[in-house]
Amino acid sequence: MHYGADYNPEQWPEEIWSDDVARMREAGVTMVSLGIFSWSRIQPREGAFDFGWLDRVIDLLHEGGIAVDLATATASPPPWATAQYPEMLPQDEAGATYWPGSRQQFAPSSPVYRRLAGELVTALAERYANHPGVVMWHVNNEYGCHLDADYSDAARDAFRRWLADRYGSIEALNEAWGTYFWSQRYQSFDEVFPPRKAPYSRNPGQELDFRRFTSDMLLECYLMERELIRAAGATQPITTNFMGAFKPANYAEWAEHMDVISDDAYPDPNDPESFRAAAFQRDLVRSLKPEVPWILMEQSTNALNWRPANAPKAPGQMAALSAQAIGRGADGILFFQWRQSRAGSEKFHSAMLPHAGTETRTWREAVALGADLAALPELPAGAATRDARVALVFDWENWWAVEASDHPQNSLDYLAVIQRWYRALHRRHVQVDIVPASRVGEGYALAIAPLLYLLRETDATALTSFVEDGGHLLAGPFTDVVDEIDRFRDGGFATQLGPLCGIRIEDFGALVAPSAPAGEPGEREATFAGDEGLAGVGTLLAEEVHVVADDTRIEASFTAGRRTGDPALTVRETGAGSARYLATIPDEAGTQAVVDRLLAATGVEPVAAGLPDHVEAARRGRLLTLVNHGGPAASVDVSGTDAVTGERVDRVELAAVDWAMVLTD
Ligand code: GLA
């Protein structure tokens, strides 16, 4: 179990470094991420490297028993680089340049950026490949964090090459993008641009491919660095820090290239439900690559600087959220950052060692957590224990496509809907993996696939086989509408899953969004009801669904609005499993009602019985983690060994913000 933080020693006089190491030992720190923003310190001008200070700090840490996760420092090019090569600066869709003075001022597809970054990485890797203190490589930092996309000339040139590679001929691109529409037909790849600012709606195929391209350009930067590190002979694991469900980067594809998944998470202490979003993020990153460990690479000890109001964490909350991460598979807990900066835009951001020193709750809590983590025995293999029986289907390309413009309903928020389903499962203490449709066959009993608008043939086949083999599927609404290039398939909608569910979709039935101003005319809600208390409020869409198979039953019908009496939820027992179709997006309570129905129908059990809503439970092999995120004190019957104290327990008492880990019998 790693414990530590980003360490930025170049912000401090060298005399302080040995005190840092001593304090790190006091806090139980085992690893620091070093040099993440050190490019201008390591390379003061082109061709000149200054490694003396870095040698000294790595040696000092190593002597102190602190391992180094060495960063490649490429996330913030130095002023000399951008002054000399302004063509490496990124631009927005209107051609405005993102200037230096902050960070991430690079166009990912810029050949100059890549050359300079490559030279730096090679120099670093050659120098430290065999240093015994360096245990991991931390490539760049939060790729894409501040810049969703780059539209510069470097991006234009690279986009043309990427498209030529993908389509082979301009005819194939014209066909894919449907360019006879609005006279958009291209004669050559040299006429194609990134989707820069335009008078009206842009071509959806172009936009979707530009999203893919953007993710690929960032991934290419990572892969370039990874190859250079390996070429220098380094054998340590290589990672780059993810940001959970981050729209611009398709982590489901990136994960293949990570030796360790690492993730940064900053739940908002002002939001009493943010622990559920945090749980979602942990489950997502664990699910990306279950065969390798994942590390919480960054969280905060206390308040941040970048939200409108940066509330402090409640006493105990930092440890509770750390326990949550470990319970959900993490093999390391690290913070941004070790010592609070005294200058720069993050000077108000909390750290392990606060500006106000060690007579602080933050420091005491950091030290206490370090001691608890050090006491933990070897835990069941982090990510690989495969405890979940429920798959929540989540797909990045679909995210890009389903939120594109000019749809029947233009207020869809894919992540918000996915997280609502997740919360309903979380409230019932059900363990969930968050996976693409291609992975539902990996031993799950129940798969939930809302808003799966872009449905590849291979994924439709995977979902169908899942049901045939005994799985229970809930699909819809607005699912199976287009292929992977955002075009309708022949034969209407739900052409692949419709036959499985025994339904046909005639109309998507957009409702006025709940967020629309009061007084906006039109239907806002479509209530639905079935038997045994299954009822809820549908929002955004109330689709016109026709039952077309004799063995499809209507489990709930709309009870108000234009679809009154029509199917809202259908079920068809087929193969060895069942396929349900839901024709609307239920609100929070409605989603809970549908989840409760699914859990009852499929026999999926909670990881622990009889827990109140606000107590979270997660299973990691034999390890049961219980976290009270701030509700009333609770006591839970569970037999086993307390993982921190090693004592036998039959019952766990949890104070208001508290956690426990039990190795169950
Ligand atoms: C991100 C970055 C860090 C730091 C923190 C602040 O996670 O990776 O460098 O800026 O945010 O919360």
XYZ file of C-alpha atoms and ligand atoms in Angstrom:
677
model
C 0.000 0.000 0.000
C 1.658 3.223 -1.150
C 1.091 6.399 0.840
C 2.321 9.818 -0.183
C 1.895 12.862 -2.387
C 3.119 14.976 -5.273
C 6.396 16.496 -4.145
C 7.563 19.783 -5.664
C 10.943 20.432 -3.992
C 11.980 22.975 -6.628
C 9.528 25.398 -5.016
C 11.635 25.355 -1.836
C 15.215 26.105 -0.793
C 17.347 22.990 -0.668
C 17.835 23.337 3.122
C 14.220 22.329 3.609
C 14.472 19.026 1.748
C 15.926 16.971 4.573
C 13.231 18.300 6.899
C 10.698 17.230 4.254
C 12.052 13.694 4.255
C 12.019 13.531 8.054
C 8.419 14.745 8.132
C 7.462 12.311 5.403
C 8.772 9.474 7.555
C 6.785 10.798 10.484
C 3.636 10.739 8.353
C 4.275 7.233 7.075
C 4.894 8.377 3.493
C 6.255 5.579 1.327
C 6.235 7.176 -2.141
C 6.161 10.631 -3.727
C 5.446 11.731 -7.286
C 8.404 13.901 -8.128
C 9.033 16.526 -10.764
C 5.589 16.784 -12.329
C 6.032 20.472 -13.158
C 9.840 20.642 -13.227
C 10.551 21.058 -16.942
C 11.837 24.641 -16.699
C 14.034 23.649 -13.725
C 15.439 20.522 -15.384
C 15.975 22.117 -18.792
C 16.699 25.860 -18.537
C 17.208 26.110 -22.335
C 17.172 23.870 -25.350
C 19.929 21.270 -25.212
C 20.929 22.109 -21.600
C 19.902 19.884 -18.717
C 20.425 20.476 -15.010
C 20.056 17.193 -13.182
C 22.199 18.002 -10.140
C 19.315 19.097 -7.944
C 17.160 16.156 -9.058
C 19.973 13.687 -8.366
C 20.287 15.122 -4.879
C 16.601 15.040 -4.056
C 16.101 11.500 -5.413
C 19.105 10.294 -3.414
C 17.851 12.032 -0.299
C 14.432 10.434 -0.635
C 15.957 7.049 -1.358
C 18.205 7.243 1.695
C 15.139 8.139 3.728
C 13.293 5.072 2.465
C 10.843 7.073 0.326
C 10.278 5.621 -3.138
C 10.001 7.894 -6.168
C 7.280 7.885 -8.789
C 9.295 9.946 -11.252
C 7.346 12.304 -13.479
C 8.390 13.082 -17.028
C 7.628 16.793 -16.457
C 6.078 17.320 -19.894
C 2.751 18.865 -18.790
C 4.002 22.460 -18.738
C 6.569 23.419 -21.381
C 8.960 26.162 -20.245
C 8.697 29.761 -21.496
C 11.839 29.416 -23.657
C 10.136 26.630 -25.624
C 6.887 28.444 -26.335
C 8.706 31.715 -27.085
C 10.959 30.019 -29.603
C 8.295 27.754 -31.105
C 4.925 29.517 -30.793
C 3.475 27.006 -33.281
C 3.340 24.490 -30.435
C 0.682 26.521 -28.607
C -2.885 25.190 -28.728
C -5.853 27.122 -30.097
C -9.563 27.092 -29.442
C -12.254 26.540 -32.069
C -12.243 30.244 -32.999
C -8.474 30.308 -33.481
C -7.644 32.083 -30.216
C -4.309 30.970 -28.783
C -3.870 29.572 -25.290
C -0.813 31.510 -24.158
C 1.841 30.499 -21.614
C 1.629 31.582 -17.993
C -0.413 28.715 -16.666
C 0.139 25.049 -17.602
C -0.784 22.620 -20.388
C 0.153 25.206 -23.031
C 0.934 22.652 -25.698
C -0.814 21.322 -28.794
C -0.718 17.525 -28.367
C -0.243 16.928 -32.082
C 2.484 19.557 -32.500
C 5.667 17.989 -33.912
C 7.798 20.560 -32.055
C 6.132 19.815 -28.727
C 6.611 16.125 -29.272
C 10.248 16.547 -30.231
C 11.035 18.682 -27.178
C 9.046 16.459 -24.818
C 10.769 13.424 -26.298
C 14.230 14.911 -25.747
C 13.395 15.656 -22.124
C 11.930 12.196 -21.483
C 14.907 10.444 -23.058
C 17.349 12.465 -20.958
C 15.380 11.702 -17.771
C 14.894 8.041 -18.525
C 18.519 7.470 -19.451
C 19.627 9.098 -16.236
C 17.234 7.404 -13.823
C 16.264 4.103 -15.482
C 18.447 2.167 -13.073
C 18.128 4.313 -9.971
C 16.968 1.988 -7.179
C 14.869 4.795 -5.685
C 12.700 5.176 -8.788
C 9.865 2.652 -8.623
C 7.420 4.038 -11.162
C 7.180 6.505 -14.073
C 4.489 9.176 -14.050
C 3.997 10.345 -17.621
C 2.838 13.969 -18.082
C -0.065 14.968 -15.828
C -3.822 14.709 -16.305
C -3.703 14.722 -20.111
C -6.367 17.053 -21.512
C -7.398 18.396 -18.105
C -7.754 22.055 -19.046
C -8.058 21.824 -22.818
C -10.896 19.709 -24.111
C -9.577 19.905 -27.633
C -7.035 21.732 -29.753
C -7.984 23.260 -33.125
C -4.586 24.675 -34.085
C -2.849 24.215 -37.431
C -0.866 21.377 -35.875
C -4.190 19.710 -35.053
C -5.472 20.435 -38.578
C -2.497 18.692 -40.196
C -2.622 15.757 -37.817
C -6.415 15.418 -38.190
C -6.020 15.109 -41.962
C -3.417 12.383 -41.543
C -5.529 10.616 -38.925
C -8.566 10.692 -41.219
C -6.582 9.438 -44.221
C -5.391 6.604 -42.051
C -8.867 5.781 -40.786
C -10.747 6.017 -44.070
C -8.117 5.253 -46.704
C -9.884 7.381 -49.324
C -11.777 10.635 -49.348
C -14.760 8.782 -50.847
C -14.937 6.608 -47.737
C -14.881 9.723 -45.523
C -17.607 11.366 -47.628
C -19.722 8.245 -47.275
C -19.171 8.000 -43.512
C -19.922 11.657 -42.828
C -22.828 11.863 -45.289
C -21.325 14.907 -46.983
C -23.876 15.327 -49.758
C -25.888 16.911 -46.939
C -25.478 20.745 -47.103
C -22.918 20.498 -49.906
C -20.105 19.348 -47.652
C -18.551 16.920 -50.135
C -14.708 16.888 -50.040
C -12.390 16.291 -52.988
C -9.296 15.617 -50.878
C -8.193 15.332 -47.238
C -6.474 18.712 -47.630
C -9.896 20.371 -47.670
C -10.881 18.958 -44.272
C -10.507 21.001 -41.070
C -11.080 20.331 -37.413
C -14.662 21.372 -36.535
C -13.686 25.017 -36.043
C -16.205 27.781 -35.357
C -18.946 27.601 -37.994
C -22.224 29.431 -38.659
C -24.458 26.574 -37.577
C -24.486 22.885 -36.603
C -21.392 21.034 -37.720
C -21.249 17.635 -39.351
C -21.862 15.037 -36.592
C -19.515 12.485 -38.184
C -16.758 15.097 -38.283
C -17.389 16.029 -34.657
C -17.376 12.421 -33.484
C -14.179 11.657 -35.368
C -12.602 14.816 -33.967
C -13.373 13.543 -30.458
C -11.726 10.226 -31.312
C -8.779 12.064 -32.839
C -8.394 14.285 -29.750
C -8.283 11.281 -27.427
C -5.868 9.542 -29.803
C -3.502 12.533 -29.965
C -3.217 12.647 -26.188
C -2.733 8.889 -26.110
C -0.038 9.167 -28.803
C 1.832 11.608 -26.557
C 1.635 9.106 -23.709
C 2.719 6.223 -25.925
C 5.638 8.208 -27.309
C 6.897 8.878 -23.785
C 6.288 5.299 -22.751
C 8.334 3.989 -25.665
C 11.189 6.388 -24.939
C 11.246 5.347 -21.282
C 11.408 1.698 -22.304
C 13.997 2.451 -25.016
C 16.233 3.912 -22.297
C 16.138 0.547 -20.545
C 13.724 1.408 -17.720
C 11.730 -1.552 -16.412
C 9.578 0.142 -13.746
C 5.790 0.281 -14.236
C 4.572 3.267 -16.267
C 1.347 5.190 -15.709
C -0.347 8.517 -16.298
C -2.930 9.928 -13.911
C -6.576 9.637 -15.008
C -9.489 11.797 -13.846
C -12.289 9.253 -13.520
C -15.047 9.733 -16.066
C -13.205 12.376 -18.079
C -14.993 12.969 -21.354
C -12.130 13.974 -23.706
C -9.989 10.857 -23.139
C -11.292 7.380 -23.833
C -9.693 5.676 -20.848
C -11.320 2.369 -21.762
C -8.892 2.338 -24.704
C -6.000 3.934 -22.856
C -6.077 1.385 -20.016
C -4.481 -1.251 -22.212
C -1.274 0.806 -22.183
C -1.047 1.360 -18.415
C 0.983 -0.885 -16.132
C -0.870 0.612 -13.172
C -4.103 2.591 -13.368
C -3.821 5.821 -11.425
C -6.601 8.264 -10.741
C -7.133 11.729 -9.288
C -10.356 12.431 -7.396
C -11.617 15.545 -5.640
C -15.113 14.989 -4.224
C -16.728 18.249 -3.086
C -17.141 18.433 0.714
C -20.040 20.846 0.128
C -22.052 18.081 -1.533
C -23.342 15.550 1.000
C -23.873 13.015 -1.806
C -20.409 13.408 -3.343
C -19.253 10.191 -1.685
C -21.471 8.291 -4.106
C -19.869 10.032 -7.094
C -16.494 9.201 -5.550
C -17.531 5.540 -5.199
C -18.590 5.586 -8.860
C -15.189 6.928 -9.864
C -13.335 4.257 -7.858
C -15.449 1.512 -9.413
C -14.923 2.947 -12.885
C -11.139 3.047 -12.638
C -10.980 -0.396 -11.003
C -13.090 -1.790 -13.844
C -10.880 -0.281 -16.564
C -8.259 -2.976 -16.133
C -9.092 -5.403 -13.347
C -5.897 -7.378 -13.763
C -3.621 -4.534 -12.613
C -3.644 -2.481 -9.408
C -5.016 1.018 -9.286
C -3.689 3.858 -7.200
C -5.441 6.964 -5.944
C -2.694 9.220 -7.286
C -4.196 12.494 -6.096
C -6.802 13.610 -3.604
C -6.762 16.502 -1.156
C -6.169 16.382 2.559
C -8.568 19.260 3.038
C -9.835 22.299 1.057
C -9.130 23.005 -2.611
C -8.611 26.295 -4.441
C -10.459 25.749 -7.719
C -14.162 25.512 -6.873
C -16.271 28.642 -6.352
C -16.379 27.872 -2.609
C -13.739 25.518 -1.284
C -15.141 24.005 1.876
C -12.878 22.186 4.303
C -13.287 18.449 4.655
C -15.122 17.388 7.799
C -12.979 15.840 10.537
C -12.344 12.237 9.497
C -13.634 12.717 5.965
C -10.227 12.457 4.301
C -9.605 9.082 5.941
C -13.160 7.915 5.187
C -12.731 8.694 1.484
C -9.332 6.991 1.513
C -10.878 3.882 3.068
C -13.561 3.983 0.402
C -10.874 3.912 -2.305
C -9.054 0.990 -0.696
C -12.313 -0.880 -0.198
C -12.987 -0.416 -3.897
C -9.611 -1.767 -4.917
C -6.974 0.959 -4.489
C -3.429 -0.092 -3.634
C -2.158 3.384 -2.903
C -3.375 6.649 -1.383
C -1.579 9.816 -2.453
C -2.342 13.501 -2.255
C -1.802 16.641 -4.141
C 0.560 17.688 -2.582
C 3.187 17.111 0.117
C 3.944 20.676 1.259
C 1.507 23.532 0.675
C 2.937 26.033 -1.845
C 3.703 29.525 -0.627
C 3.309 31.111 -4.067
C 1.410 30.403 -7.236
C -2.242 29.829 -7.943
C -2.475 26.741 -5.736
C -1.177 28.359 -2.555
C -4.557 27.962 -0.852
C -4.798 24.276 -1.836
C -4.406 21.987 1.158
C -1.479 19.583 1.422
C -0.217 16.885 3.775
C 2.011 19.449 5.430
C -0.050 22.654 5.654
C 1.341 26.183 5.443
C 0.223 26.575 9.064
C 2.492 23.685 10.068
C 2.072 20.546 12.115
C -0.221 21.983 14.822
C -3.137 21.423 12.505
C -5.932 18.887 12.134
C -4.806 18.286 8.554
C -1.343 17.168 9.642
C -2.674 15.055 12.511
C -5.122 13.311 10.212
C -2.444 12.708 7.573
C -0.155 11.142 10.183
C -2.958 9.030 11.661
C -3.963 7.681 8.268
C -0.344 6.840 7.456
C -0.158 4.803 10.664
C -3.418 2.968 9.911
C -2.340 2.112 6.392
C 1.016 0.875 7.630
C -0.815 -1.482 9.997
C -2.877 -3.099 7.242
C -1.959 -6.640 6.317
C -1.508 -7.690 2.697
C -4.947 -7.109 1.194
C -6.689 -9.296 -1.365
C -5.339 -8.405 -4.818
C -6.713 -4.925 -5.307
C -8.574 -4.780 -8.517
C -8.739 -8.425 -9.470
C -11.103 -9.935 -6.911
C -14.087 -9.588 -9.246
C -16.783 -9.235 -6.614
C -19.408 -7.395 -8.661
C -22.414 -9.174 -10.127
C -23.777 -6.033 -11.774
C -22.330 -4.367 -14.866
C -23.234 -0.750 -15.516
C -22.510 -0.211 -19.193
C -20.491 2.935 -19.892
C -19.023 3.827 -23.264
C -16.877 6.881 -24.097
C -17.637 7.017 -27.819
C -21.317 6.764 -27.029
C -20.882 9.623 -24.535
C -19.517 11.814 -27.330
C -22.241 10.773 -29.753
C -25.278 10.836 -27.464
C -24.535 14.389 -26.314
C -24.041 15.739 -29.840
C -26.411 18.469 -31.006
C -29.603 18.263 -33.085
C -31.137 15.310 -31.287
C -34.780 14.827 -30.312
C -33.716 15.662 -26.748
C -30.810 18.097 -26.488
C -30.525 18.181 -22.707
C -29.159 14.687 -22.204
C -26.328 14.387 -19.713
C -24.997 10.854 -20.164
C -22.753 10.824 -17.117
C -25.493 12.220 -14.882
C -27.873 9.468 -15.999
C -25.246 6.735 -15.540
C -24.449 8.083 -12.076
C -28.130 8.117 -11.130
C -28.317 4.381 -11.876
C -25.109 3.917 -9.958
C -26.485 5.770 -6.919
C -29.579 3.581 -6.870
C -27.377 0.455 -6.765
C -25.014 2.063 -4.260
C -27.886 2.867 -1.887
C -28.688 -0.858 -1.892
C -25.035 -1.724 -1.176
C -24.696 -3.652 -4.381
C -21.216 -4.016 -5.846
C -20.962 -2.719 -9.415
C -18.392 -2.783 -12.191
C -18.564 -0.073 -14.841
C -17.669 -1.606 -18.179
C -18.226 -1.302 -21.924
C -20.891 -3.517 -23.474
C -18.204 -5.784 -24.895
C -17.417 -6.963 -21.344
C -20.870 -7.878 -20.001
C -20.036 -11.549 -20.545
C -17.435 -11.477 -17.756
C -19.594 -13.187 -15.159
C -22.251 -10.569 -14.383
C -25.836 -11.449 -13.522
C -27.332 -8.061 -14.361
C -26.331 -5.449 -16.948
C -27.827 -1.952 -17.119
C -27.313 -0.031 -20.374
C -29.079 3.346 -20.419
C -28.748 5.809 -23.323
C -26.586 3.456 -25.390
C -27.374 5.494 -28.503
C -24.267 4.438 -30.459
C -24.354 0.652 -30.510
C -21.724 -1.255 -32.468
C -22.718 -4.578 -33.980
C -20.172 -6.416 -31.854
C -21.618 -4.847 -28.707
C -25.178 -5.721 -29.699
C -23.954 -9.297 -30.165
C -22.279 -9.246 -26.735
C -25.480 -7.993 -25.071
C -27.562 -10.589 -26.908
C -25.225 -13.457 -25.946
C -25.249 -12.190 -22.365
C -29.028 -12.609 -22.241
C -28.974 -15.939 -24.067
C -26.449 -17.226 -21.545
C -28.626 -16.318 -18.565
C -27.879 -12.643 -17.957
C -30.543 -10.048 -17.208
C -30.343 -6.896 -19.293
C -32.017 -3.523 -18.880
C -31.614 -1.335 -21.971
C -32.990 2.029 -23.019
C -34.139 4.605 -23.590
C -32.527 6.228 -26.672
C -30.503 3.070 -27.192
C -29.353 1.347 -30.383
C -30.137 4.392 -32.527
C -26.972 4.785 -34.665
C -23.884 2.878 -35.769
C -20.309 3.816 -34.862
C -20.223 6.656 -37.374
C -23.446 8.170 -36.092
C -25.639 7.039 -38.975
C -29.028 5.388 -38.753
C -29.136 1.706 -39.580
C -31.611 0.401 -42.129
C -34.940 -0.662 -40.699
C -35.690 2.008 -38.090
C -34.463 2.208 -34.507
C -33.414 -0.432 -31.975
C -32.773 -2.659 -34.959
C -30.431 -4.892 -32.973
C -31.814 -4.922 -29.424
C -35.469 -4.465 -30.444
C -35.849 -8.117 -31.504
C -34.135 -9.251 -28.290
C -36.495 -7.175 -26.142
C -39.486 -7.909 -28.374
C -40.211 -4.226 -28.972
C -40.155 -1.603 -31.705
C -39.498 2.127 -31.214
C -41.608 4.536 -33.204
C -40.853 7.889 -31.626
C -38.498 9.232 -28.949
C -41.115 11.513 -27.391
C -38.983 14.359 -26.084
C -40.245 16.069 -22.924
C -39.362 19.569 -21.788
C -36.208 19.299 -19.677
C -36.603 19.593 -15.891
C -34.028 22.398 -16.059
C -36.093 24.482 -18.515
C -37.424 27.819 -17.180
C -40.746 27.631 -15.360
C -43.580 28.444 -17.684
C -41.953 26.902 -20.747
C -44.872 25.221 -22.519
C -44.976 21.453 -23.078
C -44.993 18.194 -21.151
C -42.232 17.828 -18.581
C -42.939 14.524 -16.947
C -44.289 11.123 -17.848
C -45.269 9.212 -14.727
C -45.273 5.448 -14.951
C -46.547 2.625 -12.769
C -46.607 -1.150 -12.651
C -47.442 -3.749 -10.066
C -46.061 -4.103 -6.534
C -45.173 -0.470 -6.046
C -43.113 -0.084 -9.198
C -43.699 3.592 -10.020
C -41.822 6.734 -10.857
C -41.537 9.924 -12.818
C -40.021 9.738 -16.289
C -38.115 12.737 -17.632
C -36.649 14.018 -20.903
C -37.974 11.191 -23.096
C -41.197 9.193 -23.156
C -40.702 6.911 -26.109
C -43.443 5.359 -28.180
C -42.713 1.661 -27.770
C -44.678 -1.117 -29.452
C -44.569 -4.677 -28.189
C -43.878 -7.004 -31.113
C -43.195 -10.372 -29.468
C -45.869 -12.576 -27.885
C -43.727 -13.257 -24.863
C -42.916 -9.620 -24.067
C -44.755 -8.407 -20.985
C -45.448 -4.838 -19.976
C -44.051 -4.351 -16.489
C -44.993 -0.680 -16.198
C -47.044 1.730 -18.302
C -47.126 5.501 -18.592
C -49.869 6.952 -16.422
C -49.887 10.568 -17.599
C -49.182 12.676 -20.653
C -49.284 11.872 -24.312
C -48.154 8.260 -23.857
C -50.730 7.383 -21.154
C -51.424 3.657 -21.200
C -48.419 2.820 -23.393
C -45.471 0.659 -22.286
C -42.856 2.327 -20.082
C -40.980 -0.830 -19.054
C -41.155 -4.153 -20.861
C -39.616 -7.525 -20.074
C -39.022 -10.554 -22.190
C -37.713 -13.820 -20.772
C -35.559 -15.150 -23.549
C -32.677 -17.587 -23.855
C -31.640 -18.379 -20.307
C -32.039 -14.750 -19.185
C -34.225 -11.707 -19.722
C -34.214 -8.447 -21.653
C -35.979 -5.335 -20.402
C -36.544 -2.094 -22.268
C -37.191 1.177 -20.471
C -38.828 3.952 -22.479
C -37.920 6.924 -20.291
C -35.275 8.402 -17.981
C -36.696 8.036 -14.476
C -35.977 10.595 -11.798
C -34.038 9.609 -8.679
C -36.932 7.812 -6.967
C -38.097 6.200 -10.184
C -34.612 4.912 -10.913
C -34.518 3.461 -7.402
C -37.862 1.753 -7.974
C -36.637 0.178 -11.220
C -33.362 -0.915 -9.611
C -35.260 -2.471 -6.708
C -37.383 -4.381 -9.204
C -34.271 -5.572 -11.060
C -32.504 -6.681 -7.888
C -35.576 -8.588 -6.723
C -36.051 -10.212 -10.125
C -32.429 -11.210 -10.574
C -31.535 -12.179 -7.014
C -28.461 -9.930 -6.844
C -27.563 -9.505 -3.162
C -26.046 -6.534 -1.310
C -22.467 -6.987 -0.081
C -23.758 -6.671 3.489
C -27.322 -6.903 4.740
C -29.243 -4.478 6.922
C -27.129 -1.380 6.423
C -28.581 2.131 6.497
C -28.423 4.198 3.295
C -25.605 6.426 4.426
C -23.244 3.586 5.350
C -21.288 2.394 2.375
C -20.151 -1.204 2.025
C -17.631 -2.552 -0.465
C -16.235 -6.009 -0.929
C -12.681 -6.765 -1.976
C -12.359 -10.517 -1.696
C -12.400 -11.237 2.056
C -12.093 -7.571 2.910
C -15.332 -5.823 3.805
C -14.982 -2.042 4.035
C -17.675 -0.061 5.814
C -17.762 3.712 5.674
C -20.130 6.100 7.395
C -20.029 9.253 5.309
C -21.673 11.510 7.823
C -25.015 10.071 8.791
C -26.007 8.995 12.289
C -23.703 6.587 14.140
C -24.349 3.004 13.114
C -23.471 -0.464 14.287
C -23.056 -3.370 11.892
C -22.920 -7.082 12.677
C -19.958 -8.622 10.921
C -17.584 -11.387 12.013
C -13.906 -11.373 11.238
C -10.662 -9.608 12.008
C -10.270 -5.856 12.114
C -7.737 -5.238 9.341
C -6.058 -2.342 11.190
C -5.934 -3.616 14.783
C -5.854 -7.347 14.045
C -8.514 -7.904 16.715
C -11.505 -10.238 16.421
C -14.803 -8.451 15.848
C -18.430 -9.527 15.684
C -19.786 -6.041 15.397
C -18.458 -2.747 14.090
C -19.448 0.607 15.555
C -19.209 3.528 13.155
C -19.288 7.126 14.369
C -20.709 9.879 12.136
C -17.706 10.101 9.799
C -15.895 6.841 10.248
C -14.673 3.674 8.574
C -13.743 0.088 9.335
C -12.125 -2.714 7.394
C -12.862 -6.290 8.369
C -11.254 -9.393 6.947
C -14.368 -11.537 7.058
C -14.364 -15.196 8.117
C -4.881 18.275 -10.402
C -3.413 18.353 -10.798
C -2.521 18.805 -9.695
C -3.152 19.923 -8.916
C -4.493 19.468 -8.400
C -5.190 20.493 -7.548
O -5.233 17.072 -9.905
O -2.936 17.144 -11.314
O -1.305 19.240 -10.256
O -3.326 21.024 -9.750
O -5.325 19.217 -9.495
O -6.403 20.010 -7.043
